[in-house]
PDB file of C-alpha atoms and ligand atoms in Angstrom:
ATOM      1  CA  MET S  58      23.858 -23.876 -37.146  1.00 97.00           C
ATOM      2  CA  LEU S  59      20.996 -22.287 -35.262  1.00 97.00           C
ATOM      3  CA  ASP S  60      20.174 -23.947 -31.958  1.00 98.00           C
ATOM      4  CA  GLU S  61      16.494 -24.112 -30.931  1.00 98.00           C
ATOM      5  CA  THR S  62      17.318 -24.162 -27.224  1.00 98.00           C
ATOM      6  CA  ILE S  63      19.263 -20.903 -27.530  1.00 98.00           C
ATOM      7  CA  ILE S  64      16.246 -19.290 -29.233  1.00 98.00           C
ATOM      8  CA  SER S  65      14.038 -20.409 -26.325  1.00 98.00           C
ATOM      9  CA  LYS S  66      16.590 -19.357 -23.702  1.00 98.00           C
ATOM     10  CA  ALA S  67      16.978 -15.932 -25.335  1.00 98.00           C
ATOM     11  CA  ILE S  68      13.235 -15.360 -25.100  1.00 98.00           C
ATOM     12  CA  LEU S  69      12.782 -16.712 -21.591  1.00 98.00           C
ATOM     13  CA  GLU S  70      15.747 -14.914 -20.045  1.00 98.00           C
ATOM     14  CA  THR S  71      15.097 -11.531 -21.646  1.00 98.00           C
ATOM     15  CA  TYR S  72      11.343 -11.665 -21.029  1.00 98.00           C
ATOM     16  CA  ASN S  73      11.893 -12.448 -17.358  1.00 98.00           C
ATOM     17  CA  LYS S  74      14.390  -9.620 -17.077  1.00 98.00           C
ATOM     18  CA  LYS S  75      11.902  -7.248 -18.716  1.00 98.00           C
ATOM     19  CA  LEU S  76       9.031  -8.280 -16.451  1.00 98.00           C
ATOM     20  CA  ILE S  77      11.169  -8.213 -13.301  1.00 98.00           C
ATOM     21  CA  SER S  78      12.300  -4.683 -14.219  1.00 98.00           C
ATOM     22  CA  CYS S  79       8.604  -3.703 -14.224  1.00 98.00           C
ATOM     23  CA  LEU S  80       7.614  -5.146 -10.850  1.00 98.00           C
ATOM     24  CA  SER S  81       8.171  -1.737  -9.328  1.00 98.00           C
ATOM     25  CA  LEU S  82       6.938   1.097 -11.535  1.00 98.00           C
ATOM     26  CA  ASP S  83       6.230   4.782 -11.426  1.00 98.00           C
ATOM     27  CA  VAL S  84       3.002   4.113 -13.317  1.00 98.00           C
ATOM     28  CA  ALA S  85       1.170   0.884 -14.176  1.00 99.00           C
ATOM     29  CA  ILE S  86      -1.518   1.104 -16.851  1.00 99.00           C
ATOM     30  CA  ALA S  87      -4.334  -1.378 -17.446  1.00 99.00           C
ATOM     31  CA  GLY S  88      -5.279  -1.438 -21.127  1.00 99.00           C
ATOM     32  CA  ALA S  89      -3.339  -0.512 -24.280  1.00 99.00           C
ATOM     33  CA  GLY S  90      -6.007   1.474 -26.093  1.00 98.00           C
ATOM     34  CA  PRO S  91      -5.280   4.955 -27.467  1.00 98.00           C
ATOM     35  CA  ALA S  92      -5.837   6.712 -24.124  1.00 99.00           C
ATOM     36  CA  GLY S  93      -3.513   4.414 -22.173  1.00 99.00           C
ATOM     37  CA  ILE S  94      -0.820   4.481 -24.867  1.00 99.00           C
ATOM     38  CA  VAL S  95      -0.823   8.277 -25.180  1.00 99.00           C
ATOM     39  CA  ALA S  96      -0.619   8.618 -21.386  1.00 99.00           C
ATOM     40  CA  SER S  97       2.280   6.139 -21.262  1.00 99.00           C
ATOM     41  CA  TYR S  98       4.247   7.993 -23.930  1.00 98.00           C
ATOM     42  CA  TYR S  99       4.032  11.454 -22.352  1.00 98.00           C
ATOM     43  CA  MET S 100       5.110  10.049 -18.974  1.00 98.00           C
ATOM     44  CA  ALA S 101       7.972   7.978 -20.410  1.00 98.00           C
ATOM     45  CA  ARG S 102       9.158  11.049 -22.312  1.00 98.00           C
ATOM     46  CA  LYS S 103       9.623  12.733 -18.925  1.00 97.00           C
ATOM     47  CA  GLY S 104      11.634   9.805 -17.599  1.00 97.00           C
ATOM     48  CA  LEU S 105       8.920   7.934 -15.696  1.00 98.00           C
ATOM     49  CA  HIS S 106       9.092   4.154 -15.551  1.00 98.00           C
ATOM     50  CA  VAL S 107       5.838   3.030 -17.183  1.00 98.00           C
ATOM     51  CA  ALA S 108       4.361  -0.304 -18.244  1.00 99.00           C
ATOM     52  CA  ILE S 109       1.051  -1.231 -19.819  1.00 99.00           C
ATOM     53  CA  PHE S 110      -0.677  -4.564 -19.251  1.00 99.00           C
ATOM     54  CA  GLU S 111      -2.948  -5.506 -22.125  1.00 99.00           C
ATOM     55  CA  ARG S 112      -5.329  -8.440 -22.205  1.00 98.00           C
ATOM     56  CA  LYS S 113      -5.295  -9.027 -25.941  1.00 98.00           C
ATOM     57  CA  LEU S 114      -2.580 -10.390 -28.208  1.00 98.00           C
ATOM     58  CA  SER S 115      -2.599  -7.120 -30.182  1.00 98.00           C
ATOM     59  CA  PRO S 116      -2.353  -3.866 -28.250  1.00 98.00           C
ATOM     60  CA  GLY S 117      -4.337  -0.950 -29.645  1.00 98.00           C
ATOM     61  CA  GLY S 118      -7.859  -1.367 -28.292  1.00 98.00           C
ATOM     62  CA  GLY S 119     -10.686   0.049 -30.364  1.00 98.00           C
ATOM     63  CA  MET S 120      -8.699   2.289 -32.674  1.00 98.00           C
ATOM     64  CA  TRP S 121      -7.672  -0.229 -35.352  1.00 98.00           C
ATOM     65  CA  GLY S 122     -11.231  -0.672 -36.626  1.00 97.00           C
ATOM     66  CA  GLY S 123     -12.088   3.013 -37.192  1.00 98.00           C
ATOM     67  CA  GLY S 124     -15.902   3.249 -37.427  1.00 98.00           C
ATOM     68  CA  MET S 125     -17.659  -0.046 -38.102  1.00 98.00           C
ATOM     69  CA  MET S 126     -14.394  -1.424 -39.570  1.00 98.00           C
ATOM     70  CA  PHE S 127     -14.084   1.441 -42.082  1.00 98.00           C
ATOM     71  CA  ASN S 128     -10.536   2.007 -40.921  1.00 98.00           C
ATOM     72  CA  GLN S 129     -10.456   5.789 -40.781  1.00 98.00           C
ATOM     73  CA  ILE S 130     -10.779   7.864 -37.617  1.00 98.00           C
ATOM     74  CA  VAL S 131     -11.934  11.419 -37.045  1.00 98.00           C
ATOM     75  CA  VAL S 132      -9.989  13.810 -34.846  1.00 98.00           C
ATOM     76  CA  GLN S 133     -10.963  17.358 -34.046  1.00 98.00           C
ATOM     77  CA  ALA S 134      -8.706  20.417 -34.307  1.00 98.00           C
ATOM     78  CA  ASN S 135      -7.804  20.695 -30.629  1.00 97.00           C
ATOM     79  CA  ALA S 136      -6.130  17.245 -30.678  1.00 98.00           C
ATOM     80  CA  LEU S 137      -3.997  17.734 -33.798  1.00 98.00           C
ATOM     81  CA  GLY S 138      -0.982  18.512 -31.596  1.00 98.00           C
ATOM     82  CA  VAL S 139      -1.045  14.912 -30.371  1.00 98.00           C
ATOM     83  CA  LEU S 140      -1.199  13.578 -33.938  1.00 98.00           C
ATOM     84  CA  ASP S 141       1.777  15.798 -34.794  1.00 98.00           C
ATOM     85  CA  GLU S 142       3.705  14.602 -31.745  1.00 98.00           C
ATOM     86  CA  PHE S 143       3.319  11.000 -32.978  1.00 98.00           C
ATOM     87  CA  ASP S 144       3.965  11.932 -36.630  1.00 98.00           C
ATOM     88  CA  ILE S 145       0.505  10.674 -37.661  1.00 98.00           C
ATOM     89  CA  SER S 146      -0.647  12.108 -40.988  1.00 98.00           C
ATOM     90  CA  TYR S 147      -4.143  13.549 -41.393  1.00 98.00           C
ATOM     91  CA  LYS S 148      -6.286  15.536 -43.791  1.00 98.00           C
ATOM     92  CA  GLU S 149      -8.912  18.162 -43.151  1.00 98.00           C
ATOM     93  CA  TYR S 150     -12.341  16.815 -44.118  1.00 98.00           C
ATOM     94  CA  GLN S 151     -14.171  19.989 -43.225  1.00 98.00           C
ATOM     95  CA  LYS S 152     -13.641  22.652 -40.584  1.00 97.00           C
ATOM     96  CA  ASN S 153     -12.764  20.954 -37.252  1.00 97.00           C
ATOM     97  CA  TYR S 154     -13.086  17.417 -38.708  1.00 98.00           C
ATOM     98  CA  TYR S 155      -9.759  15.803 -39.584  1.00 98.00           C
ATOM     99  CA  VAL S 156      -9.361  12.224 -40.769  1.00 98.00           C
ATOM    100  CA  ALA S 157      -6.494   9.796 -40.264  1.00 98.00           C
ATOM    101  CA  ASP S 158      -5.883   6.185 -41.238  1.00 98.00           C
ATOM    102  CA  SER S 159      -6.600   4.164 -38.095  1.00 98.00           C
ATOM    103  CA  VAL S 160      -3.904   1.574 -38.821  1.00 98.00           C
ATOM    104  CA  GLU S 161      -1.260   4.234 -39.346  1.00 98.00           C
ATOM    105  CA  ALA S 162      -2.446   6.079 -36.247  1.00 98.00           C
ATOM    106  CA  MET S 163      -2.309   3.068 -33.943  1.00 98.00           C
ATOM    107  CA  SER S 164       0.962   1.760 -35.384  1.00 98.00           C
ATOM    108  CA  LYS S 165       2.606   5.106 -34.754  1.00 98.00           C
ATOM    109  CA  LEU S 166       1.188   5.460 -31.224  1.00 98.00           C
ATOM    110  CA  LEU S 167       2.625   2.040 -30.380  1.00 99.00           C
ATOM    111  CA  ALA S 168       5.951   2.638 -32.148  1.00 98.00           C
ATOM    112  CA  LYS S 169       6.599   5.944 -30.438  1.00 98.00           C
ATOM    113  CA  ALA S 170       5.505   4.796 -26.985  1.00 98.00           C
ATOM    114  CA  THR S 171       7.668   1.663 -27.080  1.00 98.00           C
ATOM    115  CA  SER S 172      10.673   3.453 -28.547  1.00 98.00           C
ATOM    116  CA  THR S 173      10.393   6.029 -25.751  1.00 98.00           C
ATOM    117  CA  GLY S 174      10.753   3.278 -23.159  1.00 98.00           C
ATOM    118  CA  VAL S 175       7.204   2.158 -22.405  1.00 98.00           C
ATOM    119  CA  LYS S 176       7.016  -1.595 -21.839  1.00 98.00           C
ATOM    120  CA  ILE S 177       3.838  -3.201 -23.146  1.00 99.00           C
ATOM    121  CA  PHE S 178       2.964  -6.656 -21.841  1.00 98.00           C
ATOM    122  CA  ASN S 179       0.335  -8.163 -24.107  1.00 98.00           C
ATOM    123  CA  CYS S 180      -1.663 -11.285 -23.227  1.00 98.00           C
ATOM    124  CA  ILE S 181      -1.709 -10.194 -19.574  1.00 98.00           C
ATOM    125  CA  SER S 182      -4.927  -9.114 -17.842  1.00 98.00           C
ATOM    126  CA  VAL S 183      -5.253  -6.918 -14.806  1.00 98.00           C
ATOM    127  CA  GLU S 184      -7.600  -8.815 -12.540  1.00 98.00           C
ATOM    128  CA  ASP S 185      -7.380  -6.789  -9.333  1.00 98.00           C
ATOM    129  CA  THR S 186      -5.659  -3.854  -7.662  1.00 98.00           C
ATOM    130  CA  VAL S 187      -3.234  -3.657  -4.744  1.00 98.00           C
ATOM    131  CA  VAL S 188      -4.783  -1.367  -2.118  1.00 97.00           C
ATOM    132  CA  ILE S 189      -2.727  -0.248   0.879  1.00 97.00           C
ATOM    133  CA  ASN S 190      -3.997   2.429   3.282  1.00 95.00           C
ATOM    134  CA  ASN S 191      -6.946   3.140   0.972  1.00 95.00           C
ATOM    135  CA  THR S 192      -4.596   3.912  -1.912  1.00 97.00           C
ATOM    136  CA  VAL S 193      -4.051   1.948  -5.116  1.00 98.00           C
ATOM    137  CA  LYS S 194      -0.450   0.790  -5.144  1.00 98.00           C
ATOM    138  CA  GLY S 195      -0.360  -1.511  -8.158  1.00 98.00           C
ATOM    139  CA  PHE S 196      -2.065  -4.256 -10.108  1.00 98.00           C
ATOM    140  CA  VAL S 197      -2.687  -7.935  -9.728  1.00 98.00           C
ATOM    141  CA  ILE S 198      -1.926  -9.572 -13.081  1.00 98.00           C
ATOM    142  CA  ASN S 199      -2.408 -12.931 -14.701  1.00 98.00           C
ATOM    143  CA  TRP S 200      -2.075 -14.464 -18.156  1.00 98.00           C
ATOM    144  CA  SER S 201      -5.214 -13.692 -20.139  1.00 98.00           C
ATOM    145  CA  SER S 202      -5.288 -17.374 -21.124  1.00 98.00           C
ATOM    146  CA  VAL S 203      -5.799 -18.308 -17.451  1.00 98.00           C
ATOM    147  CA  GLY S 204      -9.007 -16.275 -17.409  1.00 96.00           C
ATOM    148  CA  ILE S 205     -10.140 -17.516 -20.812  1.00 97.00           C
ATOM    149  CA  ALA S 206      -9.659 -21.156 -19.768  1.00 98.00           C
ATOM    150  CA  ASN S 207     -11.146 -20.416 -16.352  1.00 97.00           C
ATOM    151  CA  LEU S 208      -8.168 -22.002 -14.597  1.00 98.00           C
ATOM    152  CA  HIS S 209      -7.631 -21.620 -10.889  1.00 98.00           C
ATOM    153  CA  VAL S 210      -4.124 -20.125 -11.025  1.00 98.00           C
ATOM    154  CA  ASP S 211      -2.962 -17.500  -8.565  1.00 98.00           C
ATOM    155  CA  PRO S 212      -1.731 -14.211 -10.038  1.00 98.00           C
ATOM    156  CA  LEU S 213       1.415 -12.113  -9.622  1.00 98.00           C
ATOM    157  CA  THR S 214       1.631  -8.492  -8.512  1.00 98.00           C
ATOM    158  CA  VAL S 215       3.263  -5.333  -9.821  1.00 98.00           C
ATOM    159  CA  LYS S 216       3.546  -2.269  -7.614  1.00 98.00           C
ATOM    160  CA  SER S 217       3.440   1.340  -8.759  1.00 98.00           C
ATOM    161  CA  LYS S 218       3.348   4.884  -7.405  1.00 98.00           C
ATOM    162  CA  TYR S 219       0.280   5.531  -9.561  1.00 98.00           C
ATOM    163  CA  ALA S 220      -2.023   3.391 -11.659  1.00 98.00           C
ATOM    164  CA  ILE S 221      -4.216   4.169 -14.632  1.00 99.00           C
ATOM    165  CA  GLU S 222      -7.534   2.528 -15.435  1.00 98.00           C
ATOM    166  CA  ALA S 223      -7.585   2.545 -19.264  1.00 99.00           C
ATOM    167  CA  THR S 224      -9.705  -0.525 -19.987  1.00 98.00           C
ATOM    168  CA  GLY S 225     -12.288   1.395 -22.031  1.00 98.00           C
ATOM    169  CA  HIS S 226     -16.028   0.685 -22.063  1.00 98.00           C
ATOM    170  CA  PRO S 227     -16.057  -2.210 -19.554  1.00 97.00           C
ATOM    171  CA  LEU S 228     -14.142  -0.281 -16.876  1.00 97.00           C
ATOM    172  CA  GLU S 229     -12.866  -3.547 -15.494  1.00 97.00           C
ATOM    173  CA  VAL S 230     -10.287  -2.428 -12.969  1.00 98.00           C
ATOM    174  CA  LEU S 231     -12.456   0.181 -11.295  1.00 97.00           C
ATOM    175  CA  THR S 232     -15.391  -2.226 -11.186  1.00 97.00           C
ATOM    176  CA  VAL S 233     -13.331  -4.729  -9.192  1.00 97.00           C
ATOM    177  CA  LEU S 234     -11.951  -1.989  -6.953  1.00 96.00           C
ATOM    178  CA  GLU S 235     -15.409  -0.614  -6.194  1.00 95.00           C
ATOM    179  CA  LYS S 236     -16.748  -4.047  -5.393  1.00 93.00           C
ATOM    180  CA  LYS S 237     -13.866  -5.485  -3.398  1.00 91.00           C
ATOM    181  CA  ALA S 238     -12.597  -2.461  -1.508  1.00 83.00           C
ATOM    182  CA  CYS S 239     -16.106  -1.008  -1.042  1.00 82.00           C
ATOM    183  CA  ALA S 240     -14.322   2.039  -2.402  1.00 81.00           C
ATOM    184  CA  LYS S 241     -15.951   5.468  -2.289  1.00 91.00           C
ATOM    185  CA  LEU S 242     -15.066   6.990  -5.648  1.00 96.00           C
ATOM    186  CA  LYS S 243     -14.717  10.688  -6.472  1.00 96.00           C
ATOM    187  CA  THR S 244     -17.905  10.672  -8.552  1.00 97.00           C
ATOM    188  CA  LYS S 245     -21.135  12.504  -7.652  1.00 96.00           C
ATOM    189  CA  THR S 246     -22.610   9.327  -6.187  1.00 96.00           C
ATOM    190  CA  GLY S 247     -19.382   7.828  -4.848  1.00 95.00           C
ATOM    191  CA  LYS S 248     -20.095   4.894  -7.192  1.00 96.00           C
ATOM    192  CA  ILE S 249     -19.479   4.028 -10.835  1.00 97.00           C
ATOM    193  CA  MET S 250     -22.130   6.023 -12.694  1.00 98.00           C
ATOM    194  CA  GLY S 251     -22.136   4.107 -16.008  1.00 98.00           C
ATOM    195  CA  GLU S 252     -21.749   5.070 -19.635  1.00 98.00           C
ATOM    196  CA  MET S 253     -24.540   7.071 -21.288  1.00 98.00           C
ATOM    197  CA  PRO S 254     -25.874   6.847 -24.871  1.00 98.00           C
ATOM    198  CA  MET S 255     -24.199   8.493 -27.855  1.00 98.00           C
ATOM    199  CA  ASN S 256     -23.692  12.257 -27.802  1.00 98.00           C
ATOM    200  CA  ALA S 257     -20.394  12.931 -29.566  1.00 98.00           C
ATOM    201  CA  ASP S 258     -20.012  16.611 -28.732  1.00 98.00           C
ATOM    202  CA  LYS S 259     -20.748  16.244 -25.013  1.00 98.00           C
ATOM    203  CA  ALA S 260     -18.813  12.979 -24.792  1.00 98.00           C
ATOM    204  CA  GLU S 261     -15.636  14.460 -26.211  1.00 98.00           C
ATOM    205  CA  LYS S 262     -15.712  17.324 -23.704  1.00 98.00           C
ATOM    206  CA  ASP S 263     -16.638  14.985 -20.848  1.00 98.00           C
ATOM    207  CA  THR S 264     -13.815  12.568 -21.632  1.00 98.00           C
ATOM    208  CA  ILE S 265     -11.289  15.258 -20.842  1.00 98.00           C
ATOM    209  CA  LYS S 266     -13.219  16.657 -17.883  1.00 98.00           C
ATOM    210  CA  ASN S 267     -13.644  13.149 -16.421  1.00 98.00           C
ATOM    211  CA  THR S 268      -9.945  12.318 -16.654  1.00 98.00           C
ATOM    212  CA  LYS S 269      -9.164  12.396 -12.953  1.00 98.00           C
ATOM    213  CA  GLU S 270      -7.716  10.623  -9.973  1.00 98.00           C
ATOM    214  CA  ILE S 271     -10.929   8.808  -9.164  1.00 98.00           C
ATOM    215  CA  TYR S 272      -9.590   7.040  -6.086  1.00 97.00           C
ATOM    216  CA  PRO S 273      -6.286   7.716  -4.331  1.00 97.00           C
ATOM    217  CA  GLY S 274      -3.528   6.408  -6.594  1.00 98.00           C
ATOM    218  CA  LEU S 275      -5.847   5.498  -9.483  1.00 98.00           C
ATOM    219  CA  PHE S 276      -6.470   7.716 -12.525  1.00 98.00           C
ATOM    220  CA  VAL S 277      -9.158   6.995 -15.060  1.00 98.00           C
ATOM    221  CA  VAL S 278      -8.721   7.857 -18.755  1.00 98.00           C
ATOM    222  CA  GLY S 279     -10.440   7.576 -22.115  1.00 98.00           C
ATOM    223  CA  MET S 280     -13.724   5.746 -22.504  1.00 98.00           C
ATOM    224  CA  ALA S 281     -13.308   4.398 -18.976  1.00 98.00           C
ATOM    225  CA  ALA S 282     -13.449   7.978 -17.649  1.00 98.00           C
ATOM    226  CA  ASN S 283     -16.897   8.509 -19.160  1.00 98.00           C
ATOM    227  CA  ALA S 284     -18.081   5.091 -18.021  1.00 98.00           C
ATOM    228  CA  ALA S 285     -16.991   5.985 -14.488  1.00 98.00           C
ATOM    229  CA  PHE S 286     -18.500   9.469 -14.324  1.00 98.00           C
ATOM    230  CA  GLY S 287     -21.680   8.883 -16.331  1.00 98.00           C
ATOM    231  CA  GLY S 288     -20.526  10.512 -19.570  1.00 98.00           C
ATOM    232  CA  PRO S 289     -21.854   9.535 -23.005  1.00 98.00           C
ATOM    233  CA  ARG S 290     -20.147   7.584 -25.789  1.00 98.00           C
ATOM    234  CA  MET S 291     -18.891   9.367 -28.894  1.00 98.00           C
ATOM    235  CA  GLY S 292     -18.358   6.858 -31.702  1.00 97.00           C
ATOM    236  CA  PRO S 293     -15.205   6.842 -33.844  1.00 97.00           C
ATOM    237  CA  ILE S 294     -13.874  10.306 -32.997  1.00 98.00           C
ATOM    238  CA  PHE S 295     -10.630  10.087 -31.063  1.00 98.00           C
ATOM    239  CA  GLY S 296      -9.541  13.581 -30.019  1.00 98.00           C
ATOM    240  CA  GLY S 297     -10.956  13.073 -26.533  1.00 98.00           C
ATOM    241  CA  MET S 298      -9.082   9.782 -26.085  1.00 98.00           C
ATOM    242  CA  LEU S 299      -5.781  11.343 -27.112  1.00 98.00           C
ATOM    243  CA  LEU S 300      -6.223  14.457 -24.973  1.00 98.00           C
ATOM    244  CA  SER S 301      -7.420  12.400 -22.012  1.00 98.00           C
ATOM    245  CA  GLY S 302      -4.215  10.337 -22.094  1.00 98.00           C
ATOM    246  CA  LYS S 303      -2.144  13.513 -22.319  1.00 98.00           C
ATOM    247  CA  LYS S 304      -4.020  15.133 -19.444  1.00 98.00           C
ATOM    248  CA  ALA S 305      -3.557  12.130 -17.144  1.00 98.00           C
ATOM    249  CA  ALA S 306       0.151  12.066 -17.993  1.00 98.00           C
ATOM    250  CA  GLU S 307       0.512  15.746 -17.093  1.00 98.00           C
ATOM    251  CA  MET S 308      -1.332  15.260 -13.796  1.00 98.00           C
ATOM    252  CA  ILE S 309       0.809  12.274 -12.820  1.00 98.00           C
ATOM    253  CA  ILE S 310       4.080  13.897 -13.914  1.00 98.00           C
ATOM    254  CA  LYS S 311       3.258  16.784 -11.578  1.00 97.00           C
ATOM    255  CA  LYS S 312       2.607  14.363  -8.719  1.00 96.00           C
ATOM    256  CA  VAL S 313       5.697  12.251  -9.258  1.00 94.00           C
ATOM    257  CA  GLY S 314       7.697  15.445  -9.658  1.00 80.00           C
ATOM    258  CA  LYS S 315      10.274  14.007 -12.052  1.00 47.00           C
ATOM    259  CA  LYS S 316      11.714  15.780 -15.032  1.00 44.00           C
TER     260      LYS S 316
HETATM  261  C1  48H G 449      -5.794  -5.620 -19.327  1.00 90.73           C
HETATM  262  C2  48H G 449      -7.620  -4.880 -20.506  1.00 90.73           C
HETATM  263  C3  48H G 449      -8.491  -5.273 -19.475  1.00 90.73           C
HETATM  264  C4  48H G 449      -7.910  -5.856 -18.316  1.00 90.73           C
HETATM  265  C5  48H G 449      -9.706  -4.410 -21.045  1.00 90.73           C
HETATM  266  O1  48H G 449     -11.228   0.231 -25.516  1.00 90.73           O
HETATM  267  P1  48H G 449      -9.941   0.945 -25.674  1.00 90.73           P
HETATM  268  O2  48H G 449      -9.541   1.343 -27.030  1.00 90.73           O
HETATM  269  O3  48H G 449      -9.965   2.191 -24.660  1.00 90.73           O
HETATM  270  P2  48H G 449      -9.670   3.761 -24.840  1.00 90.73           P
HETATM  271  O4  48H G 449     -10.386   4.426 -23.754  1.00 90.73           O
HETATM  272  O5  48H G 449      -8.217   3.994 -24.975  1.00 90.73           O
HETATM  273  O6  48H G 449     -10.319   4.140 -26.226  1.00 90.73           O
HETATM  274  C6  48H G 449     -11.676   3.976 -26.429  1.00 90.73           C
HETATM  275  C7  48H G 449     -11.978   3.817 -27.910  1.00 90.73           C
HETATM  276  O7  48H G 449     -11.221   2.773 -28.475  1.00 90.73           O
HETATM  277  C8  48H G 449     -13.429   3.518 -28.042  1.00 90.73           C
HETATM  278  O8  48H G 449     -13.818   2.404 -27.706  1.00 90.73           O
HETATM  279  C9  48H G 449     -14.336   4.542 -28.451  1.00 90.73           C
HETATM  280  C10 48H G 449     -13.858   5.881 -28.877  1.00 90.73           C
HETATM  281  N1  48H G 449     -15.615   4.260 -28.433  1.00 90.73           N
HETATM  282  C11 48H G 449     -16.673   5.140 -28.706  1.00 90.73           C
HETATM  283  C12 48H G 449     -17.973   4.406 -28.836  1.00 90.73           C
HETATM  284  O9  48H G 449     -18.994   5.127 -28.896  1.00 90.73           O
HETATM  285  O10 48H G 449     -18.009   3.168 -28.901  1.00 90.73           O
HETATM  286  O11 48H G 449      -8.776   0.048 -25.084  1.00 90.73           O
HETATM  287  C13 48H G 449      -8.909  -0.616 -23.859  1.00 90.73           C
HETATM  288  C14 48H G 449      -7.928  -1.763 -23.821  1.00 90.73           C
HETATM  289  C15 48H G 449      -8.303  -2.878 -24.813  1.00 90.73           C
HETATM  290  O12 48H G 449      -7.203  -3.162 -25.627  1.00 90.73           O
HETATM  291  C16 48H G 449      -8.669  -4.063 -23.936  1.00 90.73           C
HETATM  292  O13 48H G 449      -8.291  -5.300 -24.482  1.00 90.73           O
HETATM  293  C17 48H G 449      -7.886  -3.761 -22.680  1.00 90.73           C
HETATM  294  O14 48H G 449      -7.975  -2.347 -22.545  1.00 90.73           O
HETATM  295  N2  48H G 449      -8.422  -4.347 -21.460  1.00 90.73           N
HETATM  296  N3  48H G 449      -6.296  -5.050 -20.452  1.00 90.73           N
HETATM  297  N4  48H G 449      -6.565  -6.014 -18.277  1.00 90.73           N
HETATM  298  N5  48H G 449      -8.659  -6.245 -17.281  1.00 90.73           N
HETATM  299  N6  48H G 449      -9.781  -4.973 -19.836  1.00 90.73           N
END
């Protein structure tokens, strides 16, 4: 006989244990899009304690839908190493344009990251940062449903050595940080510069260039990096997202100094 209360207890006890084990992290990531997931994997592979907090029920961000819901993505040659690392299959379309199935790609990013030890908390939004001595030291989190229902419910906090802003186009975490902490960012203007119109070639280069520690303790990756530094958008080509996540991971691994 299966007992319904044991099913509930199993979920509640193990979830609490999982969340409590992530209250103190090496790296906290806001947003489970391709850039955040790739970053999480490369850091977890080196033994860092990493968790991602994702607003939506389904992690994966904007990759599932390919271009305009035609669920294929394009990746350029310099990012094929990341596809190989995640065992994602692809075909050459023409020189320097490779195509992959977006559902396979995202499924495999998620499978490999989670099986390497990354904890992904879906249905949780990052609503603020913890700032101590002008350094980001973690995230303020709440159930996404609290925000959706506009309930006045106080959040909880996770602390981390480093944090990653990976919320994509809306750049939510950095926007709150800039506003609340009157933070001077490491951009040309010291402020969020905003995303520019489509220019795929420039955008893909900029995404990698703009992957930086934008404020002490806070790295910005993926589409959020271009939104922060005034880079353009690129449409459904994902090499920049993948390489941005990898670059941030390498920068943070160096800082944390763990093998
Ligand atoms: C928790 C949050 C919050 C929050 C948002 O949009 P993403 O896929 O981001 P990237 O940078 O990994 O990839 C960008 C890519 O998908 C894309 O949009 C491209 C290439 N666009 C080109 C173009 O021209 O349009 O993922 C961000 C994730 C999403 O899953 C959000 O739900 C989540 O972050 N998120 N999670 N707390 N406050 N805000």
